[in-house]
């Protein structure tokens, strides 16, 4: 969803149920269950907080990425409208600075240790090297 919302400024972005199901490889087909799962997912996403902190740690701003979710399951073609919080736009539109990897690749890893190693190694993919200490 994030990559689909890049460079769209603060406009509301619409995702049809079929598009969301495709993006998430969602298997159940009943829209009532899908809406319930969307609701649970969005509640978790809204609990994510981002912190913009200065170097000395004395100033910070805490914010959420999304400011609004609207689910319209009764529309002729059901959809979800999502709005980005305006102050989060620089975070969203500067994704080159973020670690990027395929969610499909990540989901195919079973071990939590392997997932952590995968994330750490992907973080250093552009430098070509990483240093780790054993504790």
XYZ file of C-alpha atoms in Angstrom:
135
model
C 0.000 0.000 0.000
C 2.782 2.390 0.921
C 4.487 2.084 -2.464
C 1.155 2.734 -4.206
C 0.700 5.916 -2.163
C 4.115 7.430 -2.912
C 4.223 10.886 -4.474
C 0.445 11.277 -4.194
C 0.863 14.190 -1.764
C -1.842 14.231 0.912
C -4.663 13.099 -1.343
C -6.919 10.236 -0.327
C -5.968 7.045 -2.169
C -8.593 4.456 -3.059
C -7.956 0.725 -3.079
C -10.647 -1.646 -4.261
C -11.201 -4.784 -2.222
C -9.998 -6.847 -5.178
C -6.754 -4.839 -5.372
C -6.123 -5.171 -1.621
C -6.850 -8.899 -1.736
C -4.420 -9.240 -4.624
C -1.683 -7.200 -2.903
C -2.002 -9.175 0.331
C -2.592 -12.582 -1.286
C -5.789 -12.796 0.771
C -7.503 -16.169 0.393
C -10.995 -15.955 1.996
C -13.493 -14.409 -0.414
C -16.401 -13.262 1.793
C -16.410 -9.459 2.027
C -17.835 -9.516 5.553
C -14.799 -11.444 6.793
C -12.502 -9.236 4.710
C -13.937 -6.069 6.304
C -13.420 -7.587 9.744
C -9.804 -8.415 8.889
C -9.271 -4.922 7.439
C -10.607 -3.374 10.635
C -8.208 -5.436 12.776
C -5.273 -4.614 10.519
C -5.995 -0.884 10.462
C -6.321 -0.766 14.244
C -2.846 -2.268 14.485
C -1.477 0.155 11.884
C -2.958 3.120 13.737
C -1.143 1.958 16.867
C 2.209 2.351 15.052
C 3.875 5.559 16.060
C 6.770 7.283 14.306
C 9.189 9.472 16.208
C 11.177 12.291 14.652
C 13.899 13.059 17.170
C 16.795 15.494 16.975
C 20.387 14.351 17.464
C 20.623 15.244 21.173
C 17.293 13.561 21.937
C 15.766 16.618 23.592
C 13.233 17.451 20.886
C 10.877 15.010 19.254
C 7.595 14.752 17.390
C 5.454 11.625 17.566
C 2.931 10.924 14.798
C 1.043 8.211 12.962
C 1.405 7.500 9.237
C -2.277 7.380 8.327
C -4.885 9.891 9.425
C -8.006 8.243 8.013
C -9.377 4.902 6.810
C -12.794 4.623 5.225
C -14.172 1.187 4.369
C -17.111 1.056 1.919
C -18.121 -2.587 1.675
C -21.624 -1.781 0.372
C -20.437 0.088 -2.752
C -20.998 -1.497 -6.174
C -17.258 -2.147 -6.209
C -16.232 -2.225 -2.508
C -13.218 -0.076 -1.623
C -11.062 1.423 1.084
C -9.998 5.085 1.107
C -6.756 5.822 2.936
C -5.356 9.241 3.775
C -1.763 9.911 4.785
C -1.131 12.218 7.717
C 0.262 15.402 6.175
C 3.346 15.600 8.412
C 4.250 12.013 7.471
C 4.581 12.831 3.759
C 8.382 13.356 3.856
C 8.736 9.969 5.516
C 6.631 8.300 2.857
C 8.187 10.065 -0.123
C 11.820 9.500 0.904
C 11.675 5.721 0.696
C 15.155 5.515 -0.865
C 16.490 5.890 2.669
C 14.461 2.909 3.905
C 15.219 -0.767 3.863
C 13.344 -2.353 0.977
C 12.649 -6.014 0.423
C 9.960 -8.211 -0.989
C 7.187 -8.994 1.473
C 6.708 -12.280 -0.370
C 10.377 -13.224 0.252
C 10.086 -12.213 3.893
C 6.876 -14.183 4.467
C 8.492 -17.334 3.070
C 11.076 -17.316 5.886
C 9.905 -19.433 8.812
C 12.358 -18.715 11.623
C 12.179 -15.434 13.549
C 15.990 -15.468 13.793
C 16.276 -15.867 10.034
C 13.790 -13.012 9.518
C 15.892 -10.753 11.743
C 19.053 -11.705 9.852
C 17.267 -11.107 6.531
C 16.192 -7.588 7.587
C 19.661 -6.717 8.882
C 21.411 -7.964 5.759
C 18.965 -6.179 3.444
C 19.633 -2.979 5.383
C 23.260 -3.060 4.237
C 22.653 -4.181 0.654
C 23.819 -0.861 -0.822
C 27.077 -0.653 1.163
C 28.097 -4.226 0.460
C 29.204 -4.931 4.022
C 27.895 -5.048 7.572
C 29.539 -5.468 10.967
C 27.911 -7.387 13.798
C 29.065 -8.094 17.349
C 28.404 -11.331 19.151
C 27.168 -10.875 22.712
